[in-house]
N, CA, C and O atoms as a GROMACS GRO file, in nm:
protein
  472
    1UNK      N    1   6.606  22.694 -21.216
    1UNK     CA    2   6.596  22.550 -21.202
    1UNK      C    3   6.509  22.500 -21.318
    1UNK      O    4   6.406  22.559 -21.352
    2UNK      N    5   6.554  22.391 -21.378
    2UNK     CA    6   6.479  22.334 -21.490
    2UNK      C    7   6.477  22.183 -21.477
    2UNK      O    8   6.580  22.120 -21.454
    3UNK      N    9   6.360  22.126 -21.492
    3UNK     CA   10   6.345  21.981 -21.490
    3UNK      C   11   6.343  21.931 -21.633
    3UNK      O   12   6.275  21.986 -21.719
    4UNK      N   13   6.419  21.825 -21.658
    4UNK     CA   14   6.422  21.764 -21.790
    4UNK      C   15   6.382  21.618 -21.773
    4UNK      O   16   6.464  21.535 -21.733
    5UNK      N   17   6.257  21.587 -21.802
    5UNK     CA   18   6.210  21.450 -21.780
    5UNK      C   19   6.275  21.350 -21.874
    5UNK      O   20   6.308  21.380 -21.989
    6UNK      N   21   6.294  21.231 -21.823
    6UNK     CA   22   6.350  21.121 -21.903
    6UNK      C   23   6.289  20.990 -21.852
    6UNK      O   24   6.353  20.919 -21.774
    7UNK      N   25   6.166  20.958 -21.894
    7UNK     CA   26   6.097  20.840 -21.841
    7UNK      C   27   6.171  20.709 -21.868
    7UNK      O   28   6.156  20.614 -21.792
    8UNK      N   29   6.250  20.703 -21.976
    8UNK     CA   30   6.325  20.580 -22.005
    8UNK      C   31   6.423  20.548 -21.893
    8UNK      O   32   6.462  20.432 -21.875
    9UNK      N   33   6.464  20.649 -21.818
    9UNK     CA   34   6.558  20.629 -21.709
    9UNK      C   35   6.501  20.550 -21.594
    9UNK      O   36   6.576  20.500 -21.510
   10UNK      N   37   6.371  20.536 -21.588
   10UNK     CA   38   6.307  20.459 -21.482
   10UNK      C   39   6.287  20.313 -21.520
   10UNK      O   40   6.245  20.232 -21.437
   11UNK      N   41   6.317  20.278 -21.644
   11UNK     CA   42   6.301  20.140 -21.689
   11UNK      C   43   6.410  20.051 -21.632
   11UNK      O   44   6.513  20.099 -21.584
   12UNK      N   45   6.387  19.924 -21.636
   12UNK     CA   46   6.485  19.823 -21.596
   12UNK      C   47   6.540  19.758 -21.723
   12UNK      O   48   6.479  19.766 -21.830
   13UNK      N   49   6.656  19.693 -21.712
   13UNK     CA   50   6.715  19.625 -21.828
   13UNK      C   51   6.616  19.534 -21.899
   13UNK      O   52   6.610  19.533 -22.022
   14UNK      N   53   6.538  19.460 -21.822
   14UNK     CA   54   6.444  19.364 -21.882
   14UNK      C   55   6.330  19.433 -21.956
   14UNK      O   56   6.266  19.372 -22.041
   15UNK      N   57   6.304  19.561 -21.923
   15UNK     CA   58   6.193  19.635 -21.985
   15UNK      C   59   6.232  19.704 -22.116
   15UNK      O   60   6.144  19.754 -22.186
   16UNK      N   61   6.358  19.706 -22.148
   16UNK     CA   62   6.402  19.780 -22.266
   16UNK      C   63   6.374  19.704 -22.394
   16UNK      O   64   6.368  19.765 -22.501
   17UNK      N   65   6.356  19.575 -22.387
   17UNK     CA   66   6.319  19.500 -22.506
   17UNK      C   67   6.438  19.447 -22.584
   17UNK      O   68   6.429  19.426 -22.705
   18UNK      N   69   6.547  19.426 -22.515
   18UNK     CA   70   6.662  19.368 -22.585
   18UNK      C   71   6.656  19.217 -22.575
   18UNK      O   72   6.602  19.162 -22.479
   19UNK      N   73   6.711  19.152 -22.673
   19UNK     CA   74   6.716  19.007 -22.672
   19UNK      C   75   6.824  18.960 -22.576
   19UNK      O   76   6.915  19.034 -22.539
   20UNK      N   77   6.810  18.834 -22.537
   20UNK     CA   78   6.916  18.774 -22.458
   20UNK      C   79   7.038  18.757 -22.547
   20UNK      O   80   7.026  18.749 -22.670
   21UNK      N   81   7.157  18.751 -22.487
   21UNK     CA   82   7.277  18.732 -22.569
   21UNK      C   83   7.268  18.603 -22.650
   21UNK      O   84   7.208  18.506 -22.605
   22UNK      N   85   7.328  18.604 -22.768
   22UNK     CA   86   7.332  18.484 -22.851
   22UNK      C   87   7.417  18.375 -22.788
   22UNK      O   88   7.485  18.398 -22.688
   23UNK      N   89   7.413  18.257 -22.848
   23UNK     CA   90   7.490  18.144 -22.795
   23UNK      C   91   7.575  18.088 -22.907
   23UNK      O   92   7.544  18.102 -23.026
   24UNK      N   93   7.683  18.023 -22.866
   24UNK     CA   94   7.770  17.960 -22.965
   24UNK      C   95   7.822  17.829 -22.908
   24UNK      O   96   7.807  17.800 -22.790
   25UNK      N   97   7.882  17.751 -22.994
   25UNK     CA   98   7.944  17.626 -22.953
   25UNK      C   99   8.095  17.641 -22.965
   25UNK      O  100   8.146  17.696 -23.063
   26UNK      N  101   8.166  17.592 -22.863
   26UNK     CA  102   8.312  17.595 -22.876
   26UNK      C  103   8.359  17.468 -22.947
   26UNK      O  104   8.277  17.386 -22.988
   27UNK      N  105   8.488  17.452 -22.962
   27UNK     CA  106   8.543  17.340 -23.039
   27UNK      C  107   8.510  17.204 -22.978
   27UNK      O  108   8.512  17.103 -23.048
   28UNK      N  109   8.480  17.201 -22.847
   28UNK     CA  110   8.446  17.073 -22.785
   28UNK      C  111   8.294  17.050 -22.782
   28UNK      O  112   8.248  16.950 -22.725
   29UNK      N  113   8.217  17.140 -22.842
   29UNK     CA  114   8.073  17.123 -22.849
   29UNK      C  115   7.996  17.181 -22.732
   29UNK      O  116   7.874  17.163 -22.724
   30UNK      N  117   8.062  17.251 -22.639
   30UNK     CA  118   7.994  17.312 -22.524
   30UNK      C  119   7.933  17.445 -22.568
   30UNK      O  120   7.991  17.521 -22.646
   31UNK      N  121   7.814  17.472 -22.514
   31UNK     CA  122   7.745  17.597 -22.546
   31UNK      C  123   7.793  17.709 -22.454
   31UNK      O  124   7.817  17.688 -22.335
   32UNK      N  125   7.806  17.828 -22.511
   32UNK     CA  126   7.846  17.947 -22.435
   32UNK      C  127   7.760  18.065 -22.481
   32UNK      O  128   7.727  18.078 -22.598
   33UNK      N  129   7.725  18.149 -22.385
   33UNK     CA  130   7.649  18.270 -22.419
   33UNK      C  131   7.747  18.382 -22.453
   33UNK      O  132   7.849  18.399 -22.386
   34UNK      N  133   7.713  18.457 -22.557
   34UNK     CA  134   7.789  18.578 -22.584
   34UNK      C  135   7.755  18.678 -22.474
   34UNK      O  136   7.646  18.673 -22.418
   35UNK      N  137   7.845  18.764 -22.442
   35UNK     CA  138   7.817  18.864 -22.340
   35UNK      C  139   7.782  18.996 -22.405
   35UNK      O  140   7.833  19.029 -22.512
   36UNK      N  141   7.696  19.072 -22.339
   36UNK     CA  142   7.668  19.209 -22.382
   36UNK      C  143   7.783  19.294 -22.330
   36UNK      O  144   7.820  19.284 -22.213
   37UNK      N  145   7.839  19.378 -22.416
   37UNK     CA  146   7.947  19.463 -22.372
   37UNK      C  147   7.897  19.566 -22.272
   37UNK      O  148   7.974  19.611 -22.186
   38UNK      N  149   7.772  19.604 -22.280
   38UNK     CA  150   7.716  19.706 -22.194
   38UNK      C  151   7.572  19.673 -22.162
   38UNK      O  152   7.496  19.634 -22.251
   39UNK      N  153   7.534  19.688 -22.036
   39UNK     CA  154   7.395  19.667 -21.998
   39UNK      C  155   7.308  19.769 -22.071
   39UNK      O  156   7.351  19.882 -22.091
   40UNK      N  157   7.188  19.730 -22.112
   40UNK     CA  158   7.101  19.823 -22.185
   40UNK      C  159   7.076  19.954 -22.110
   40UNK      O  160   7.079  20.061 -22.170
   41UNK      N  161   7.051  19.948 -21.979
   41UNK     CA  162   7.024  20.070 -21.904
   41UNK      C  163   7.148  20.158 -21.895
   41UNK      O  164   7.135  20.281 -21.892
   42UNK      N  165   7.266  20.100 -21.892
   42UNK     CA  166   7.388  20.180 -21.890
   42UNK      C  167   7.399  20.259 -22.020
   42UNK      O  168   7.440  20.375 -22.020
   43UNK      N  169   7.362  20.196 -22.130
   43UNK     CA  170   7.365  20.265 -22.259
   43UNK      C  171   7.263  20.379 -22.261
   43UNK      O  172   7.295  20.489 -22.306
   44UNK      N  173   7.142  20.354 -22.214
   44UNK     CA  174   7.038  20.457 -22.208
   44UNK      C  175   7.086  20.574 -22.122
   44UNK      O  176   7.067  20.690 -22.158
   45UNK      N  177   7.147  20.542 -22.010
   45UNK     CA  178   7.197  20.645 -21.919
   45UNK      C  179   7.306  20.729 -21.984
   45UNK      O  180   7.305  20.852 -21.973
   46UNK      N  181   7.398  20.665 -22.052
   46UNK     CA  182   7.507  20.738 -22.118
   46UNK      C  183   7.453  20.826 -22.232
   46UNK      O  184   7.501  20.937 -22.253
   47UNK      N  185   7.354  20.776 -22.304
   47UNK     CA  186   7.295  20.855 -22.412
   47UNK      C  187   7.223  20.978 -22.356
   47UNK      O  188   7.232  21.087 -22.414
   48UNK      N  189   7.152  20.961 -22.246
   48UNK     CA  190   7.082  21.074 -22.185
   48UNK      C  191   7.183  21.175 -22.129
   48UNK      O  192   7.163  21.296 -22.141
   49UNK      N  193   7.289  21.128 -22.070
   49UNK     CA  194   7.395  21.217 -22.020
   49UNK      C  195   7.453  21.298 -22.135
   49UNK      O  196   7.480  21.418 -22.120
   50UNK      N  197   7.472  21.234 -22.248
   50UNK     CA  198   7.524  21.305 -22.365
   50UNK      C  199   7.425  21.412 -22.413
   50UNK      O  200   7.465  21.523 -22.445
   51UNK      N  201   7.296  21.377 -22.416
   51UNK     CA  202   7.193  21.475 -22.456
   51UNK      C  203   7.192  21.595 -22.362
   51UNK      O  204   7.186  21.710 -22.406
   52UNK      N  205   7.199  21.567 -22.231
   52UNK     CA  206   7.200  21.676 -22.134
   52UNK      C  207   7.326  21.761 -22.148
   52UNK      O  208   7.319  21.884 -22.139
   53UNK      N  209   7.439  21.697 -22.170
   53UNK     CA  210   7.564  21.774 -22.184
   53UNK      C  211   7.556  21.865 -22.306
   53UNK      O  212   7.608  21.977 -22.303
   54UNK      N  213   7.494  21.819 -22.414
   54UNK     CA  214   7.476  21.903 -22.533
   54UNK      C  215   7.383  22.021 -22.504
   54UNK      O  216   7.408  22.132 -22.550
   55UNK      N  217   7.277  21.996 -22.427
   55UNK     CA  218   7.185  22.103 -22.387
   55UNK      C  219   7.258  22.206 -22.300
   55UNK      O  220   7.242  22.326 -22.319
   56UNK      N  221   7.337  22.157 -22.206
   56UNK     CA  222   7.412  22.247 -22.118
   56UNK      C  223   7.519  22.324 -22.195
   56UNK      O  224   7.543  22.441 -22.167
   57UNK      N  225   7.582  22.258 -22.290
   57UNK     CA  226   7.682  22.324 -22.375
   57UNK      C  227   7.617  22.437 -22.454
   57UNK      O  228   7.671  22.547 -22.463
   58UNK      N  229   7.501  22.410 -22.512
   58UNK     CA  230   7.429  22.511 -22.587
   58UNK      C  231   7.392  22.629 -22.498
   58UNK      O  232   7.407  22.744 -22.538
   59UNK      N  233   7.345  22.601 -22.378
   59UNK     CA  234   7.311  22.707 -22.284
   59UNK      C  235   7.432  22.790 -22.245
   59UNK      O  236   7.421  22.912 -22.229
   60UNK      N  237   7.546  22.726 -22.229
   60UNK     CA  238   7.669  22.799 -22.194
   60UNK      C  239   7.707  22.893 -22.307
   60UNK      O  240   7.737  23.010 -22.284
   61UNK      N  241   7.706  22.841 -22.430
   61UNK     CA  242   7.744  22.920 -22.547
   61UNK      C  243   7.649  23.039 -22.566
   61UNK      O  244   7.691  23.147 -22.608
   62UNK      N  245   7.521  23.018 -22.533
   62UNK     CA  246   7.421  23.124 -22.548
   62UNK      C  247   7.408  23.211 -22.421
   62UNK      O  248   7.317  23.294 -22.412
   63UNK      N  249   7.497  23.193 -22.325
   63UNK     CA  250   7.501  23.271 -22.200
   63UNK      C  251   7.370  23.265 -22.124
   63UNK      O  252   7.323  23.366 -22.071
   64UNK      N  253   7.310  23.146 -22.117
   64UNK     CA  254   7.184  23.129 -22.045
   64UNK      C  255   7.204  23.111 -21.895
   64UNK      O  256   7.108  23.122 -21.819
   65UNK      N  257   7.325  23.085 -21.852
   65UNK     CA  258   7.354  23.069 -21.711
   65UNK      C  259   7.499  23.110 -21.684
   65UNK      O  260   7.583  23.115 -21.774
   66UNK      N  261   7.525  23.140 -21.556
   66UNK     CA  262   7.661  23.175 -21.517
   66UNK      C  263   7.722  23.071 -21.426
   66UNK      O  264   7.843  23.072 -21.401
   67UNK      N  265   7.639  22.980 -21.375
   67UNK     CA  266   7.688  22.868 -21.295
   67UNK      C  267   7.587  22.755 -21.302
   67UNK      O  268   7.469  22.776 -21.331
   68UNK      N  269   7.636  22.635 -21.275
   68UNK     CA  270   7.552  22.514 -21.280
   68UNK      C  271   7.559  22.440 -21.148
   68UNK      O  272   7.663  22.434 -21.084
   69UNK      N  273   7.447  22.383 -21.109
   69UNK     CA  274   7.440  22.289 -20.996
   69UNK      C  275   7.378  22.162 -21.053
   69UNK      O  276   7.266  22.164 -21.104
   70UNK      N  277   7.452  22.053 -21.045
   70UNK     CA  278   7.404  21.925 -21.098
   70UNK      C  279   7.350  21.840 -20.984
   70UNK      O  280   7.416  21.820 -20.883
   71UNK      N  281   7.229  21.789 -21.003
   71UNK     CA  282   7.165  21.702 -20.904
   71UNK      C  283   7.118  21.577 -20.976
   71UNK      O  284   7.036  21.584 -21.068
   72UNK      N  285   7.169  21.461 -20.935
   72UNK     CA  286   7.131  21.334 -20.998
   72UNK      C  287   7.176  21.218 -20.910
   72UNK      O  288   7.253  21.235 -20.816
   73UNK      N  289   7.125  21.100 -20.946
   73UNK     CA  290   7.172  20.979 -20.879
   73UNK      C  291   7.324  20.971 -20.895
   73UNK      O  292   7.377  21.020 -20.995
   74UNK      N  293   7.394  20.911 -20.800
   74UNK     CA  294   7.541  20.906 -20.807
   74UNK      C  295   7.596  20.852 -20.939
   74UNK      O  296   7.685  20.914 -20.997
   75UNK      N  297   7.547  20.739 -20.986
   75UNK     CA  298   7.600  20.680 -21.109
   75UNK      C  299   7.576  20.771 -21.229
   75UNK      O  300   7.664  20.790 -21.312
   76UNK      N  301   7.454  20.827 -21.238
   76UNK     CA  302   7.424  20.915 -21.350
   76UNK      C  303   7.504  21.044 -21.341
   76UNK      O  304   7.547  21.098 -21.443
   77UNK      N  305   7.525  21.093 -21.221
   77UNK     CA  306   7.604  21.214 -21.203
   77UNK      C  307   7.745  21.192 -21.259
   77UNK      O  308   7.802  21.283 -21.320
   78UNK      N  309   7.800  21.075 -21.238
   78UNK     CA  310   7.931  21.041 -21.296
   78UNK      C  311   7.927  21.041 -21.449
   78UNK      O  312   8.018  21.092 -21.513
   79UNK      N  313   7.821  20.984 -21.506
   79UNK     CA  314   7.805  20.984 -21.652
   79UNK      C  315   7.795  21.126 -21.706
   79UNK      O  316   7.855  21.160 -21.808
   80UNK      N  317   7.719  21.209 -21.636
   80UNK     CA  318   7.700  21.346 -21.682
   80UNK      C  319   7.830  21.425 -21.673
   80UNK      O  320   7.865  21.497 -21.766
   81UNK      N  321   7.900  21.412 -21.564
   81UNK     CA  322   8.031  21.481 -21.551
   81UNK      C  323   8.125  21.440 -21.664
   81UNK      O  324   8.194  21.524 -21.721
   82UNK      N  325   8.126  21.312 -21.696
   82UNK     CA  326   8.216  21.261 -21.800
   82UNK      C  327   8.176  21.314 -21.938
   82UNK      O  328   8.262  21.329 -22.026
   83UNK      N  329   8.048  21.344 -21.958
   83UNK     CA  330   8.000  21.389 -22.088
   83UNK      C  331   8.019  21.540 -22.110
   83UNK      O  332   8.016  21.587 -22.224
   84UNK      N  333   8.037  21.615 -22.002
   84UNK     CA  334   8.050  21.761 -22.014
   84UNK      C  335   8.182  21.799 -22.081
   84UNK      O  336   8.285  21.734 -22.060
   85UNK      N  337   8.177  21.905 -22.160
   85UNK     CA  338   8.302  21.959 -22.214
   85UNK      C  339   8.375  22.028 -22.099
   85UNK      O  340   8.312  22.067 -22.000
   86UNK      N  341   8.506  22.043 -22.108
   86UNK     CA  342   8.580  22.112 -22.001
   86UNK      C  343   8.528  22.254 -21.978
   86UNK      O  344   8.526  22.301 -21.864
   87UNK      N  345   8.487  22.322 -22.084
   87UNK     CA  346   8.437  22.458 -22.070
   87UNK      C  347   8.307  22.461 -21.989
   87UNK      O  348   8.289  22.548 -21.904
   88UNK      N  349   8.216  22.368 -22.016
   88UNK     CA  350   8.090  22.364 -21.942
   88UNK      C  351   8.114  22.313 -21.801
   88UNK      O  352   8.052  22.363 -21.707
   89UNK      N  353   8.200  22.216 -21.784
   89UNK     CA  354   8.231  22.164 -21.650
   89UNK      C  355   8.284  22.274 -21.559
   89UNK      O  356   8.264  22.269 -21.437
   90UNK      N  357   8.351  22.374 -21.616
   90UNK     CA  358   8.405  22.484 -21.535
   90UNK      C  359   8.293  22.568 -21.473
   90UNK      O  360   8.317  22.641 -21.377
   91UNK      N  361   8.171  22.559 -21.526
   91UNK     CA  362   8.058  22.634 -21.472
   91UNK      C  363   7.990  22.561 -21.356
   91UNK      O  364   7.905  22.620 -21.288
   92UNK      N  365   8.026  22.435 -21.333
   92UNK     CA  366   7.964  22.358 -21.224
   92UNK      C  367   8.020  22.407 -21.091
   92UNK      O  368   8.140  22.394 -21.064
   93UNK      N  369   7.931  22.464 -21.009
   93UNK     CA  370   7.973  22.516 -20.879
   93UNK      C  371   7.940  22.421 -20.765
   93UNK      O  372   7.999  22.431 -20.657
   94UNK      N  373   7.846  22.329 -20.788
   94UNK     CA  374   7.810  22.233 -20.683
   94UNK      C  375   7.741  22.113 -20.747
   94UNK      O  376   7.685  22.122 -20.856
   95UNK      N  377   7.748  22.001 -20.676
   95UNK     CA  378   7.677  21.881 -20.719
   95UNK      C  379   7.612  21.818 -20.597
   95UNK      O  380   7.658  21.833 -20.484
   96UNK      N  381   7.506  21.747 -20.622
   96UNK     CA  382   7.437  21.672 -20.517
   96UNK      C  383   7.404  21.536 -20.574
   96UNK      O  384   7.325  21.525 -20.668
   97UNK      N  385   7.464  21.432 -20.518
   97UNK     CA  386   7.440  21.296 -20.567
   97UNK      C  387   7.320  21.234 -20.496
   97UNK      O  388   7.333  21.151 -20.406
   98UNK      N  389   7.203  21.279 -20.540
   98UNK     CA  390   7.078  21.234 -20.481
   98UNK      C  391   6.971  21.232 -20.590
   98UNK      O  392   6.969  21.319 -20.677
   99UNK      N  393   6.884  21.132 -20.586
   99UNK     CA  394   6.774  21.122 -20.682
   99UNK      C  395   6.657  21.203 -20.629
   99UNK      O  396   6.590  21.162 -20.534
  100UNK      N  397   6.633  21.317 -20.690
  100UNK     CA  398   6.521  21.402 -20.650
  100UNK      C  399   6.410  21.400 -20.754
  100UNK      O  400   6.327  21.491 -20.760
  101UNK      N  401   6.408  21.296 -20.837
  101UNK     CA  402   6.310  21.287 -20.944
  101UNK      C  403   6.166  21.286 -20.897
  101UNK      O  404   6.078  21.332 -20.970
  102UNK      N  405   6.139  21.236 -20.779
  102UNK     CA  406   6.002  21.231 -20.729
  102UNK      C  407   5.966  21.345 -20.636
  102UNK      O  408   5.857  21.346 -20.579
  103UNK      N  409   6.056  21.441 -20.620
  103UNK     CA  410   6.033  21.552 -20.527
  103UNK      C  411   5.964  21.666 -20.600
  103UNK      O  412   6.004  21.705 -20.709
  104UNK      N  413   5.860  21.721 -20.538
  104UNK     CA  414   5.787  21.835 -20.594
  104UNK      C  415   5.878  21.958 -20.594
  104UNK      O  416   5.964  21.973 -20.507
  105UNK      N  417   5.858  22.047 -20.690
  105UNK     CA  418   5.942  22.166 -20.704
  105UNK      C  419   5.940  22.250 -20.577
  105UNK      O  420   6.044  22.302 -20.536
  106UNK      N  421   5.824  22.266 -20.514
  106UNK     CA  422   5.815  22.349 -20.394
  106UNK      C  423   5.895  22.290 -20.276
  106UNK      O  424   5.927  22.362 -20.182
  107UNK      N  425   5.927  22.161 -20.281
  107UNK     CA  426   6.003  22.097 -20.173
  107UNK      C  427   6.154  22.096 -20.199
  107UNK      O  428   6.231  22.056 -20.112
  108UNK      N  429   6.197  22.138 -20.317
  108UNK     CA  430   6.339  22.135 -20.354
  108UNK      C  431   6.430  22.212 -20.257
  108UNK      O  432   6.537  22.162 -20.223
  109UNK      N  433   6.390  22.331 -20.210
  109UNK     CA  434   6.481  22.404 -20.120
  109UNK      C  435   6.526  22.322 -20.000
  109UNK      O  436   6.640  22.336 -19.954
  110UNK      N  437   6.439  22.239 -19.949
  110UNK     CA  438   6.474  22.154 -19.834
  110UNK      C  439   6.595  22.065 -19.866
  110UNK      O  440   6.682  22.045 -19.782
  111UNK      N  441   6.600  22.012 -19.988
  111UNK     CA  442   6.707  21.922 -20.028
  111UNK      C  443   6.832  21.996 -20.075
  111UNK      O  444   6.943  21.945 -20.063
  112UNK      N  445   6.813  22.116 -20.126
  112UNK     CA  446   6.925  22.191 -20.182
  112UNK      C  447   6.990  22.286 -20.082
  112UNK      O  448   7.093  22.347 -20.112
  113UNK      N  449   6.930  22.301 -19.964
  113UNK     CA  450   6.986  22.387 -19.860
  113UNK      C  451   7.127  22.339 -19.824
  113UNK      O  452   7.147  22.221 -19.794
  114UNK      N  453   7.220  22.427 -19.828
  114UNK     CA  454   7.360  22.391 -19.801
  114UNK      C  455   7.438  22.359 -19.926
  114UNK      O  456   7.561  22.361 -19.925
  115UNK      N  457   7.368  22.330 -20.035
  115UNK     CA  458   7.434  22.302 -20.161
  115UNK      C  459   7.440  22.430 -20.243
  115UNK      O  460   7.543  22.461 -20.303
  116UNK      N  461   7.328  22.503 -20.246
  116UNK     CA  462   7.321  22.630 -20.317
  116UNK      C  463   7.252  22.732 -20.226
  116UNK      O  464   7.180  22.696 -20.133
  117UNK      N  465   7.278  22.859 -20.255
  117UNK     CA  466   7.208  22.964 -20.182
  117UNK      C  467   7.071  22.982 -20.248
  117UNK      O  468   7.060  23.008 -20.367
  118UNK      N  469   6.968  22.969 -20.166
  118UNK     CA  470   6.830  22.980 -20.218
  118UNK      C  471   6.767  23.106 -20.160
  118UNK      O  472   6.651  23.136 -20.190
   0.00000   0.00000   0.00000
């Protein structure tokens, strides 16, 4: 089991420091806000999922594990699954869509019982 901290993941959109969308005028002189194509936190989440997938890919290539169990919040778990290569995804034997970020390591077995053999 390995913990990979990512404090940026606890931030809110307003805390990331992005500007509000710009504004424009249409042909009749009415103001409209431009839309952000992606929420800032969604982008941070996707970037972290990509970083983790690269770490897991490297571990697979270097034979550091024979199976993977992914534990994360449901939305992030989806991002991580999408970022994995098919070869690394084949090593995933179980998933748990739960945020265990605040759980102490010694308490993990309680949450993972039934998901993995401990």
